[in-house]
Coordinates of C-alpha atoms in Angstrom, one line a residue:
M1 CA -23.2 54.1 0.9
Q2 CA -23.5 51.1 2.9
D3 CA -23.0 48.1 0.8
A4 CA -26.5 45.8 0.7
N5 CA -24.4 42.6 1.1
P6 CA -21.7 42.4 3.3
T7 CA -20.8 38.8 2.3
L8 CA -19.9 40.3 -1.5
A9 CA -18.1 43.4 0.0
T10 CA -15.7 41.3 2.2
G11 CA -15.4 38.6 -0.6
H12 CA -16.0 35.6 1.6
M13 CA -19.3 33.9 1.4
A14 CA -21.0 32.3 4.7
A15 CA -20.6 28.7 5.1
L16 CA -23.8 26.7 4.5
P17 CA -24.8 25.1 8.0
K18 CA -25.0 21.5 7.7
A19 CA -26.2 18.9 10.0
P20 CA -23.5 15.8 10.4
T21 CA -25.2 12.5 9.6
G22 CA -22.7 10.4 11.8
I23 CA -22.9 7.6 8.9
E24 CA -19.0 6.6 8.2
G25 CA -17.6 8.3 5.1
L26 CA -20.9 10.3 4.2
D27 CA -20.1 13.3 6.3
E28 CA -16.6 13.4 4.3
I29 CA -17.9 13.5 0.9
T30 CA -20.6 15.9 1.6
E31 CA -18.2 17.8 3.5
G32 CA -19.9 18.4 6.7
G33 CA -23.3 16.5 6.3
L34 CA -26.6 17.3 5.1
P35 CA -28.0 20.8 4.5
K36 CA -29.3 22.0 7.8
G37 CA -32.9 22.7 8.1
R38 CA -33.5 21.7 4.5
P39 CA -34.8 18.6 3.0
T40 CA -32.8 15.9 1.4
L41 CA -34.0 13.4 -0.9
I42 CA -32.6 9.8 -0.7
C43 CA -33.9 7.8 -3.6
G44 CA -33.0 4.3 -5.0
S45 CA -34.6 0.7 -6.0
A46 CA -35.6 -1.6 -3.6
G47 CA -33.1 -3.4 -1.4
C48 CA -30.5 -0.3 -1.5
G49 CA -31.1 0.4 2.3
K50 CA -32.8 3.8 1.8
T51 CA -35.0 3.3 5.3
L52 CA -31.9 2.2 7.1
M53 CA -30.1 5.4 5.9
G54 CA -32.9 7.6 7.2
V55 CA -33.1 5.7 10.5
E56 CA -29.1 5.7 11.1
F57 CA -29.5 9.6 10.4
L58 CA -32.0 9.8 13.1
V59 CA -30.2 7.6 15.7
R60 CA -26.8 9.3 15.0
G61 CA -28.0 12.4 15.6
I62 CA -29.4 11.4 19.0
L63 CA -26.5 9.5 20.2
D64 CA -23.9 11.7 18.8
Y65 CA -25.0 15.6 18.3
N66 CA -28.3 15.5 20.9
E67 CA -30.7 16.3 18.2
P68 CA -33.8 14.3 18.9
G69 CA -35.7 13.1 15.8
V70 CA -39.2 12.0 14.2
L71 CA -39.5 9.1 11.9
M72 CA -42.8 9.1 9.9
A73 CA -43.0 5.8 8.2
F74 CA -45.7 5.3 5.7
E75 CA -45.3 1.5 4.8
E76 CA -44.0 -0.1 8.2
T77 CA -45.2 0.0 11.7
A78 CA -43.2 1.5 14.6
D79 CA -42.9 -2.2 16.1
E80 CA -41.6 -3.4 12.5
L81 CA -38.9 -0.7 12.1
A82 CA -37.9 -1.2 15.6
A83 CA -37.2 -4.8 14.8
N84 CA -35.7 -4.6 11.8
V85 CA -32.9 -2.3 12.8
A86 CA -32.4 -4.1 16.1
S87 CA -29.9 -6.0 14.5
L88 CA -27.5 -3.1 14.0
G89 CA -27.7 -2.2 17.7
F90 CA -30.1 0.8 17.4
D91 CA -32.9 0.1 20.3
L92 CA -35.5 2.4 18.7
K93 CA -37.8 1.6 21.7
Q94 CA -35.5 3.0 24.4
L95 CA -34.8 6.1 22.3
Q96 CA -38.7 6.5 22.1
A97 CA -38.7 6.0 26.2
N98 CA -36.3 8.5 26.9
K99 CA -38.6 10.9 24.5
L100 CA -35.4 11.5 22.0
L101 CA -37.5 9.6 19.1
R102 CA -40.5 9.7 17.8
L103 CA -42.0 7.1 15.7
D104 CA -45.3 7.6 14.0
H105 CA -46.9 5.3 11.4
V106 CA -49.2 6.8 9.0
H107 CA -51.6 4.4 7.0
V108 CA -52.8 5.8 3.5
D109 CA -55.6 3.5 2.4
R110 CA -56.2 4.7 -1.3
S111 CA -59.5 2.7 -1.5
E112 CA -60.7 5.0 1.1
I113 CA -59.6 8.1 -0.9
E114 CA -61.4 6.9 -4.2
E115 CA -64.7 6.7 -2.0
T116 CA -64.5 10.0 -0.4
G117 CA -62.6 12.0 -3.2
E118 CA -61.1 14.0 -0.9
Y119 CA -57.3 14.1 0.1
D120 CA -54.5 16.6 1.0
L121 CA -51.9 16.9 3.3
E122 CA -53.2 19.3 6.2
G123 CA -53.6 16.4 8.5
L124 CA -50.2 15.2 7.8
F125 CA -49.0 18.5 8.6
I126 CA -51.0 18.9 11.7
R127 CA -49.8 15.2 13.0
L128 CA -46.0 15.9 12.3
G129 CA -46.0 19.3 13.6
Y130 CA -47.4 17.7 17.0
A131 CA -44.6 15.1 16.8
I132 CA -41.7 17.6 16.0
D133 CA -42.8 20.0 19.0
S134 CA -43.6 17.1 21.6
I135 CA -40.1 16.1 21.6
G136 CA -38.4 19.2 20.4
A137 CA -37.0 17.3 17.1
K138 CA -34.3 18.8 15.0
R139 CA -34.2 16.2 12.5
V140 CA -37.2 14.1 10.4
V141 CA -37.1 11.4 8.3
L142 CA -40.4 10.6 5.7
D143 CA -40.1 6.9 4.5
T144 CA -41.2 6.9 1.8
I145 CA -43.1 9.4 0.0
E146 CA -44.5 7.3 -2.7
S147 CA -47.0 5.7 0.0
L148 CA -48.0 9.4 0.7
F149 CA -48.9 10.5 -2.4
S150 CA -50.6 7.5 -3.9
G151 CA -53.9 9.1 -3.1
F152 CA -53.6 12.1 -5.6
P153 CA -54.9 10.8 -8.7
N154 CA -54.6 14.5 -10.2
Q155 CA -51.1 15.1 -11.1
A156 CA -51.1 18.8 -11.0
V157 CA -52.9 18.2 -7.6
L158 CA -49.9 15.9 -6.7
R159 CA -47.2 18.2 -7.6
S160 CA -48.8 21.6 -5.8
E161 CA -48.6 19.3 -2.4
I162 CA -45.2 18.5 -3.0
R163 CA -44.0 21.6 -3.1
R164 CA -46.3 22.7 -0.2
L165 CA -44.6 19.8 1.5
F166 CA -41.0 20.5 1.3
R167 CA -42.0 24.1 1.5
W168 CA -43.5 23.6 5.0
L169 CA -40.5 21.4 6.1
K170 CA -38.1 24.3 5.4
D171 CA -40.2 26.7 7.5
K172 CA -40.3 24.2 10.2
G173 CA -36.7 24.4 10.2
V174 CA -35.9 20.7 10.5
T175 CA -33.2 18.7 9.1
T176 CA -35.5 16.3 6.8
V177 CA -34.7 13.2 5.1
I178 CA -36.9 12.2 2.4
T179 CA -37.1 8.5 0.8
A180 CA -38.2 7.7 -2.3
E181 CA -38.3 5.0 -5.1
R182 CA -36.6 5.3 -8.3
G183 CA -38.7 6.1 -11.3
E184 CA -38.5 4.9 -14.5
G185 CA -36.1 7.5 -16.6
S186 CA -35.9 9.5 -13.4
L187 CA -34.9 9.6 -10.2
T188 CA -38.2 9.3 -8.6
R189 CA -41.8 8.0 -9.5
Q190 CA -43.2 11.6 -9.6
G191 CA -40.4 13.1 -11.4
L192 CA -40.4 16.4 -9.0
E193 CA -39.0 15.7 -5.7
E194 CA -35.3 15.9 -6.9
Y195 CA -35.9 19.4 -7.9
V196 CA -37.6 21.0 -4.8
S197 CA -34.9 19.2 -2.8
D198 CA -31.8 20.8 -1.5
C199 CA -29.8 17.8 -1.5
V200 CA -30.4 14.5 -3.4
I201 CA -28.6 11.3 -2.8
L202 CA -28.7 8.2 -5.4
L203 CA -28.4 4.8 -4.1
D204 CA -27.8 2.1 -6.4
N205 CA -27.8 -1.7 -6.1
R206 CA -26.4 -3.9 -8.7
V207 CA -25.0 -7.3 -9.4
I208 CA -21.5 -7.6 -11.1
N209 CA -20.4 -11.3 -11.8
Q210 CA -22.8 -12.5 -9.0
I211 CA -21.4 -10.1 -6.4
T212 CA -23.9 -7.8 -5.4
T213 CA -22.7 -3.8 -4.9
R214 CA -24.0 -0.8 -3.9
R215 CA -22.9 2.4 -4.9
L216 CA -23.9 6.2 -3.6
R217 CA -23.9 9.5 -5.9
I218 CA -24.6 13.0 -4.8
V219 CA -26.7 14.1 -7.7
K220 CA -27.1 17.8 -6.6
Y221 CA -26.3 19.8 -3.1
R222 CA -27.2 23.4 -3.1
G223 CA -24.7 25.9 -1.9
S224 CA -22.0 23.9 -1.3
T225 CA -19.3 21.6 -3.1
H226 CA -19.5 17.8 -2.7
G227 CA -18.1 14.8 -3.8
T228 CA -19.2 13.8 -7.1
N229 CA -18.0 10.6 -7.9
E230 CA -19.8 7.3 -7.3
Y231 CA -18.9 5.7 -3.8
P232 CA -19.2 2.0 -2.8
Y233 CA -21.0 1.7 0.4
I234 CA -22.1 -1.6 2.4
I235 CA -24.5 -2.3 5.1
T236 CA -22.8 -4.1 8.2
E237 CA -23.9 -4.9 11.6
D238 CA -22.8 -1.6 12.7
G239 CA -25.0 0.3 9.9
I240 CA -24.1 2.0 6.9
S241 CA -20.5 2.4 5.8
V242 CA -19.5 4.8 2.8
V243 CA -16.3 4.3 1.3
P244 CA -14.7 7.3 -0.6
V245 CA -12.7 6.8 -3.3
T246 CA -11.1 9.8 -4.0
S247 CA -11.3 12.1 -0.9
L248 CA -8.3 11.0 0.7
R249 CA -5.5 13.7 0.5
L250 CA -1.8 12.8 0.3
E251 CA -1.2 14.7 3.6
H252 CA -0.1 11.8 5.6
V253 CA 2.5 11.9 8.1
V254 CA 5.8 9.7 7.2
S255 CA 8.5 8.2 9.8
N256 CA 12.3 8.0 9.3
E257 CA 12.4 4.7 11.5
V258 CA 13.4 1.5 9.7
V259 CA 11.7 -1.8 10.3
S260 CA 13.1 -5.2 9.4
T261 CA 11.6 -7.4 6.7
G262 CA 12.2 -10.5 9.1
V263 CA 14.8 -12.2 6.5
A264 CA 18.2 -11.1 7.6
G265 CA 19.6 -11.2 3.8
L266 CA 17.0 -9.2 2.3
D267 CA 17.4 -6.5 4.8
D268 CA 21.0 -6.5 3.8
M269 CA 19.9 -5.3 0.2
F270 CA 18.6 -2.2 1.7
T271 CA 21.1 0.3 2.8
H272 CA 19.1 1.3 5.8
R273 CA 18.6 -2.5 6.5
G274 CA 14.9 -2.8 6.6
V275 CA 12.0 -0.7 5.0
Y276 CA 10.3 2.6 6.5
R277 CA 7.6 2.0 9.1
G278 CA 4.2 3.2 7.5
S279 CA 5.2 2.4 4.1
S280 CA 3.8 -0.2 1.9
T281 CA 5.7 -3.1 0.3
L282 CA 4.6 -5.3 -2.3
I283 CA 6.2 -8.9 -2.9
T284 CA 5.4 -10.0 -6.9
G285 CA 6.0 -13.5 -8.2
T286 CA 4.9 -16.4 -9.9
A287 CA 3.5 -19.3 -8.1
G288 CA 5.5 -21.4 -5.8
T289 CA 8.2 -18.4 -5.3
A290 CA 7.9 -18.3 -1.5
K291 CA 5.8 -15.2 -1.4
T292 CA 3.7 -16.1 1.4
T293 CA 6.7 -17.5 3.4
L294 CA 8.0 -14.0 2.8
A295 CA 4.9 -12.3 3.9
V296 CA 4.8 -14.5 7.2
S297 CA 8.3 -13.7 7.8
F298 CA 7.5 -9.9 8.0
A299 CA 4.6 -10.6 10.2
I300 CA 6.7 -12.7 12.6
E301 CA 9.1 -9.9 13.0
A302 CA 6.3 -7.4 13.7
C303 CA 5.2 -9.8 16.2
R304 CA 8.7 -10.2 18.0
R305 CA 8.7 -6.1 18.1
G306 CA 5.6 -6.3 19.9
E307 CA 3.5 -4.9 17.4
R308 CA 0.1 -6.2 16.5
C309 CA -0.5 -7.9 12.9
V310 CA -3.2 -8.8 11.1
Y311 CA -2.9 -11.0 8.0
F312 CA -5.6 -11.3 5.6
A313 CA -5.1 -14.9 4.1
F314 CA -7.1 -15.7 0.9
E315 CA -6.1 -19.1 -0.2
E316 CA -5.4 -20.8 3.2
S317 CA -7.2 -21.2 6.2
P318 CA -5.3 -20.0 9.6
E319 CA -4.8 -23.4 10.9
Q320 CA -3.4 -24.6 7.3
L321 CA -1.3 -21.4 7.1
I322 CA 0.0 -22.3 10.9
R323 CA 0.5 -25.9 9.6
N324 CA 2.3 -25.2 6.6
M325 CA 4.8 -22.5 8.3
Q326 CA 5.9 -24.8 10.9
S327 CA 7.5 -26.9 8.1
V328 CA 9.8 -24.0 7.7
G329 CA 10.7 -23.4 11.3
M330 CA 7.9 -20.4 11.7
D331 CA 5.7 -21.2 14.3
L332 CA 2.6 -18.7 14.2
R333 CA 0.6 -20.2 16.8
P334 CA 2.4 -18.5 20.0
F335 CA 2.2 -15.1 18.6
V336 CA -1.8 -16.1 18.1
E337 CA -2.2 -17.0 21.4
Q338 CA -0.5 -13.8 22.7
G339 CA -2.8 -11.8 20.9
L340 CA -0.1 -10.4 18.5
L341 CA -1.1 -12.2 15.2
F342 CA -4.5 -11.9 13.8
I343 CA -5.5 -14.2 11.2
E344 CA -8.7 -13.2 8.8
A345 CA -9.2 -15.9 6.2
S346 CA -11.8 -15.9 3.7
R347 CA -12.5 -16.4 0.1
P348 CA -12.2 -13.2 -1.7
T349 CA -15.4 -14.0 -3.6
L350 CA -17.6 -14.2 -0.1
N351 CA -17.8 -10.5 -0.3
G352 CA -17.5 -7.8 -2.6
L353 CA -14.5 -5.4 -2.7
E354 CA -16.4 -2.8 -0.4
Q355 CA -16.7 -5.3 2.2
H356 CA -13.1 -6.4 2.2
L357 CA -12.2 -2.9 2.5
V358 CA -14.5 -2.1 5.4
T359 CA -13.6 -5.2 7.3
V360 CA -10.2 -4.1 6.8
H361 CA -11.0 -0.5 8.4
K362 CA -13.0 -2.1 11.4
L363 CA -10.3 -4.5 12.2
I364 CA -7.7 -1.6 12.1
K365 CA -9.9 0.3 14.6
E366 CA -10.5 -2.6 16.9
I367 CA -7.5 -4.5 17.1
K368 CA -5.0 -0.9 16.3
P369 CA -2.3 -3.1 14.3
G370 CA 1.3 -1.6 13.6
T371 CA 1.5 -4.3 10.4
V372 CA -1.2 -5.3 8.2
I373 CA -0.8 -8.0 5.3
I374 CA -2.8 -9.2 2.3
D375 CA -1.9 -12.3 0.8
P376 CA -2.8 -12.1 -2.1
I377 CA -4.4 -9.1 -3.6
S378 CA -4.5 -10.9 -7.0
N379 CA -7.4 -12.9 -6.1
L380 CA -9.6 -9.5 -5.8
V381 CA -9.7 -9.4 -9.4
S382 CA -12.4 -12.5 -9.2
V383 CA -14.5 -10.1 -7.4
G384 CA -14.3 -6.9 -9.6
S385 CA -12.8 -5.5 -12.7
I386 CA -9.3 -4.5 -12.6
S387 CA -10.0 -0.6 -12.3
E388 CA -12.4 -1.4 -9.6
V389 CA -9.6 -3.4 -7.9
R390 CA -7.1 -0.6 -8.5
A391 CA -9.7 1.8 -6.9
M392 CA -10.3 -0.3 -3.7
L393 CA -6.5 -0.9 -3.5
T394 CA -5.8 3.0 -3.9
R395 CA -8.0 3.5 -1.2
L396 CA -6.8 0.8 1.3
I397 CA -3.1 2.0 0.8
D398 CA -4.2 5.6 1.4
Y399 CA -5.9 4.7 4.5
L400 CA -3.1 2.1 6.0
K401 CA -0.6 5.2 5.2
V402 CA -2.9 7.8 6.8
Q403 CA -3.3 5.7 10.0
G404 CA 0.8 4.9 10.2
V405 CA 0.3 1.1 9.4
T406 CA 3.2 -0.7 8.1
A407 CA 1.5 -2.9 5.1
L408 CA 2.4 -5.4 2.8
F409 CA 0.8 -7.2 -0.3
T410 CA 1.7 -10.1 -1.9
A411 CA 0.6 -10.6 -5.9
L412 CA 0.7 -13.5 -8.5
I413 CA 2.0 -13.0 -11.6
S414 CA 1.5 -15.0 -14.3
G415 CA 3.5 -15.4 -17.9
R416 CA 7.1 -15.9 -18.4
S417 CA 7.6 -12.7 -20.6
A418 CA 9.3 -9.4 -19.6
T419 CA 6.1 -8.2 -18.9
Q420 CA 5.6 -10.4 -15.8
E421 CA 7.3 -7.6 -13.7
M422 CA 3.9 -5.5 -13.7
T423 CA 0.9 -6.7 -11.6
E424 CA -2.2 -6.8 -13.1
E425 CA -3.9 -4.7 -10.4
G426 CA -1.6 -2.2 -11.5
V427 CA -0.6 -0.9 -7.8
S428 CA 2.9 -1.5 -8.1
S429 CA 3.6 2.5 -8.8
L430 CA 1.5 3.0 -5.5
V431 CA 3.5 0.9 -3.2
D432 CA 6.9 2.3 -1.9
T433 CA 8.9 -1.0 -2.2
W434 CA 8.7 -3.5 -4.7
V435 CA 10.2 -6.7 -4.4
H436 CA 10.1 -9.3 -7.1
V437 CA 10.6 -12.9 -6.4
R438 CA 11.1 -15.3 -9.5
D439 CA 12.3 -18.7 -10.8
L440 CA 15.8 -18.9 -12.0
E441 CA 15.8 -22.2 -14.0
G442 CA 19.1 -23.8 -14.8
V443 CA 20.0 -27.4 -16.2
G444 CA 17.2 -29.4 -15.3
E445 CA 16.4 -27.4 -12.1
R446 CA 14.7 -24.4 -10.9
N447 CA 15.9 -22.1 -8.0
R448 CA 14.4 -19.0 -6.6
G449 CA 15.7 -15.6 -6.8
V450 CA 14.8 -12.2 -5.1
S451 CA 15.5 -8.7 -6.5
I452 CA 14.5 -4.9 -5.1
L453 CA 12.8 -3.0 -8.1
K454 CA 12.4 -0.2 -6.4
A455 CA 12.5 1.6 -3.0
R456 CA 11.4 4.9 -2.8
G457 CA 13.6 7.1 -0.3
M458 CA 16.1 4.4 -0.1
A459 CA 19.4 3.1 -2.1
H460 CA 19.2 -0.5 -2.6
S461 CA 21.0 -3.5 -4.5
N462 CA 20.5 -4.2 -7.9
Q463 CA 21.6 -7.6 -7.7
V464 CA 19.6 -10.9 -8.2
R465 CA 19.9 -13.1 -5.0
E466 CA 19.5 -16.4 -5.0
F467 CA 17.5 -17.7 -1.7
V468 CA 16.3 -21.1 -0.2
V469 CA 13.4 -21.8 1.9
T470 CA 15.5 -23.9 5.0
S471 CA 13.9 -25.4 8.2
H472 CA 14.8 -22.5 9.5
G473 CA 13.2 -20.2 7.4
V474 CA 14.3 -18.2 4.5
Q475 CA 17.8 -17.7 3.9
L476 CA 19.8 -15.9 1.1
L477 CA 22.6 -17.2 -0.4
D478 CA 26.0 -15.1 -1.2
V479 CA 26.2 -14.2 -4.9
K480 CA 28.5 -16.4 -7.1
I481 CA 29.9 -15.2 -10.5
G482 CA 30.4 -17.5 -13.0
P483 CA 32.0 -17.0 -16.8
D484 CA 28.4 -16.2 -17.7
G485 CA 27.3 -13.8 -15.1
I486 CA 25.4 -15.0 -11.5
V487 CA 25.1 -18.9 -11.3
T488 CA 22.5 -20.6 -8.9
G489 CA 21.4 -24.1 -7.9
A490 CA 23.7 -26.9 -9.6
S491 CA 25.9 -24.4 -11.2
R492 CA 26.7 -22.4 -8.2
L493 CA 27.7 -25.8 -6.7
A494 CA 29.8 -26.8 -9.6
Q495 CA 31.2 -23.4 -9.5
S496 CA 31.7 -23.8 -5.6
I497 CA 33.4 -26.9 -6.1
Q498 CA 35.5 -25.8 -8.5
E499 CA 36.5 -22.8 -6.6
Q500 CA 37.2 -25.2 -3.6
A501 CA 39.2 -27.3 -6.2
Q502 CA 41.1 -24.4 -7.1
I503 CA 41.2 -23.6 -3.3
I504 CA 43.0 -26.6 -2.5
A505 CA 45.2 -26.5 -5.8
N506 CA 46.5 -23.2 -4.5
Q507 CA 47.1 -24.4 -1.1
Q508 CA 48.9 -27.5 -2.1
E509 CA 51.1 -25.1 -4.3
V510 CA 51.9 -23.3 -1.4
E511 CA 52.6 -26.0 0.5
R512 CA 55.2 -27.5 -2.3
R513 CA 56.4 -24.0 -2.3
D514 CA 57.0 -24.0 1.4
R515 CA 58.4 -27.7 1.4
E516 CA 60.9 -26.5 -1.5
L517 CA 61.7 -23.2 0.4
E518 CA 62.4 -25.7 3.3
R519 CA 64.7 -27.9 1.5
K520 CA 66.6 -24.9 0.2
R521 CA 66.7 -23.7 3.3
R522 CA 68.2 -27.0 4.6
V523 CA 70.8 -26.8 1.9
L524 CA 71.7 -23.5 2.5
E525 CA 72.0 -24.3 6.0
A526 CA 74.0 -27.3 5.6
T527 CA 76.2 -25.3 3.0
I528 CA 76.3 -22.4 6.0
A529 CA 77.8 -25.3 8.3
N530 CA 80.1 -26.9 6.0
L531 CA 81.6 -23.2 5.3
R532 CA 81.6 -22.5 8.9
T533 CA 83.3 -25.9 9.3
E534 CA 85.7 -24.7 7.0
F535 CA 86.2 -21.4 8.2
E536 CA 86.8 -22.9 11.9
S537 CA 89.6 -25.4 10.3
V538 CA 91.4 -22.6 8.3
E539 CA 91.1 -20.4 11.5
E540 CA 92.4 -22.9 13.7
E541 CA 95.3 -23.5 11.4
L542 CA 95.9 -19.7 11.1
R543 CA 95.6 -19.5 15.0
R544 CA 98.5 -22.4 15.1
I545 CA 100.6 -21.1 12.6
T546 CA 100.1 -17.7 14.4
L547 CA 101.0 -19.3 17.9
E548 CA 104.1 -21.3 16.2
E549 CA 105.3 -18.1 14.8
E550 CA 105.1 -16.5 18.4
H551 CA 106.9 -19.3 19.8
R552 CA 109.4 -19.1 17.3
Q553 CA 109.6 -15.3 17.7
N554 CA 109.8 -16.2 21.6
S555 CA 112.4 -18.6 21.1
L556 CA 114.5 -16.4 18.9
T557 CA 114.2 -13.2 21.1
Q558 CA 115.2 -15.7 24.1
S559 CA 118.3 -17.2 22.1
R560 CA 119.2 -13.8 21.6
Q561 CA 118.7 -12.2 24.8
Q562 CA 121.2 -15.5 26.4
I563 CA 123.5 -14.8 23.7
A564 CA 123.7 -11.2 24.9
R565 CA 124.2 -12.3 28.3
D566 CA 127.0 -14.9 27.7
F567 CA 128.5 -12.3 25.6
A568 CA 128.5 -9.6 28.4
N569 CA 129.5 -12.4 31.1
R570 CA 132.8 -12.9 28.7
R571 CA 133.9 -9.5 28.5
T572 CA 133.7 -9.0 32.4
D573 CA 135.6 -12.2 32.9
K574 CA 138.2 -10.9 30.5
S575 CA 138.3 -7.6 32.6
S576 CA 139.2 -9.5 35.5
D577 CA 142.2 -11.2 34.4
S578 CA 144.2 -8.4 32.8
P579 CA 147.6 -7.5 34.3
D580 CA 146.7 -4.3 35.9
N581 CA 144.3 -6.0 38.0
A582 CA 147.0 -8.2 39.3

C-alpha cells in the first residue's frame, strides 16, 4: 500500500514558498520573506510606517524580483502616495507608465452607505481582480483595511466579509500585504484580521527619553520558523531598514594578519607586534587619559597602509578633531583630502541607537573601509538603556567581524575604585583586545599609564607602561623599577638622576682604579727598570771578571808555553856544546 503522504514517509517537509520583501533585515528574520500567495497583516499605530512598508514591498518586488504589483489605497490618492514616497527614491508614476504597478484609490463614504443601507465587497473583488489581471500582478497591498470596513455597522456581516476577503486573496494566489490600525487591547480594530492572516507583523513607535524608537515583531507566521524578538527598524532616505538583534551567527572568517596600532611601544606589548586584522579593540580609561589620541594613531596607521578608515566622533567636530591632533604631531587633513579618512561627527542624542547602527551599515557599504573607529561608545548611554546599548553594540561588533573590518572603540570609565576597569556598556567581554589607560598619581602630579587587560589569541605584556603625549604623538617610556615597584613621573626622574649619579660614581670609581693601576704599573715598570739596570751592572761586572780571568789564563798559558820553549832551547844548546860533538 502506498503511503498517502510522501513527505511524512521520507521525513522531509516541503519548505513553505516565500516571497522576498527586499526590505533590509526583514527577509533575514522571516527566513526568506513573506508567505507566497498568502495574506500578511501589518498592524500598528499612526506613524509606524505601515504604508511605507507596503509600498516598499511592492517596489522592491518590481525592481528586484520582476513581480508586478497592485496598490489599492482607501485613504490617500495615487498622486498623494506617489508624492509621499518620491523622497525615498520610489518613482511610482514611472512604474505605472511601464505597466509594472497599478495604483487604485477607492473612496468609501459612510454617509452614502447609511442612506442606501447596502454594502458588500463584491465590487471590490471585481475592481481588484481587474487590476491584478491587467498587469499580471504577483503582489497586492491594501492600505488600510479599517477604511474599507467602516461601512459595516453589523459586526457579524463585518467578520464574514473579512473572512471572505482573505479567502478571495488566497484563491487568487497573490502575495498580499494588508495594513491595519492597532486596536484597544487587540492588534487590530476589529480583532479578527490577525486570526485569518497567515503572517502578522506588529509595528510599534515609542518615545524613550525624548528619543523616538521603532520596533518590529513577528507575532505569528504559519508554516515557518521566524525571529520572535523585537527588532528595531528605522525609516531612512533609502526606505525601511530592520536591524536583527540575534540573527547573526558567529560564523565569520578570521585572519592571521597582524596590523599595527600606530604606537610602536604599544605594539611591542603584543607578542605579534599588533592586533589581528578584522578583530575588535576597546580602549577604556578616565577623562584625559589620551583615549582619542590613541584612537587617532590607530586611524592614521590604517590610512598609511592605504586603507580607508571611518571615524565616528561623538564629542568633537571634524575641524576640532583635526586641529587638536595637529598639536601632537598628527595631521589628519591630508588623509581626509585623499579620501582615506572619513570623519562622521554628531551628538549621540541626534538619533536613536538604531539610526546610528544603520548609519554605520550604510557608510560601510558605501565606503568599504578596512578600519572603523567609534569614539566614544560610552556616550551612547544617553540615547538608550544599558541593555539597549549593549544589544546595539553586540550587533555592531558582529556585523564588523562579518565584514572583516578592524574596529576600535573608546569608552569613558568613571570612578576611582577597582571597578573602573568594567565598562558601563558591558562590551568588554565582547571585544577581542582590551587596552586600559589610567592615571598614575605620584607626589603632586598625574601621569598616564597603559596596560593590556586581554588579547584573544595572542600573548601580551602584563606591565603597566607609562606613556607621554609629545609633539610627535604617543611615546611609551621604558619601565623604571624602584624600591617599591614601577616608578613614574618625578619619581622616574629622581630614579633616573639617581641611576645616572650611580653610573657617574661607578665610572669615577673605574677611572680611579684605572689610575691606581696605571700608577702601580709605572712603579712596577720603574722597579723592573731598576732591576734590569742592576742586572746589567752585575752582568757587566761578571763579564769583566770573566774577561779578566780569561786574559789571566791566556797570559798564564802563554807564560807556560814560553817557559817550555825556553827550556827546550836550553837543552838544545847544551847538546851542541858537549865533547862528543867536538
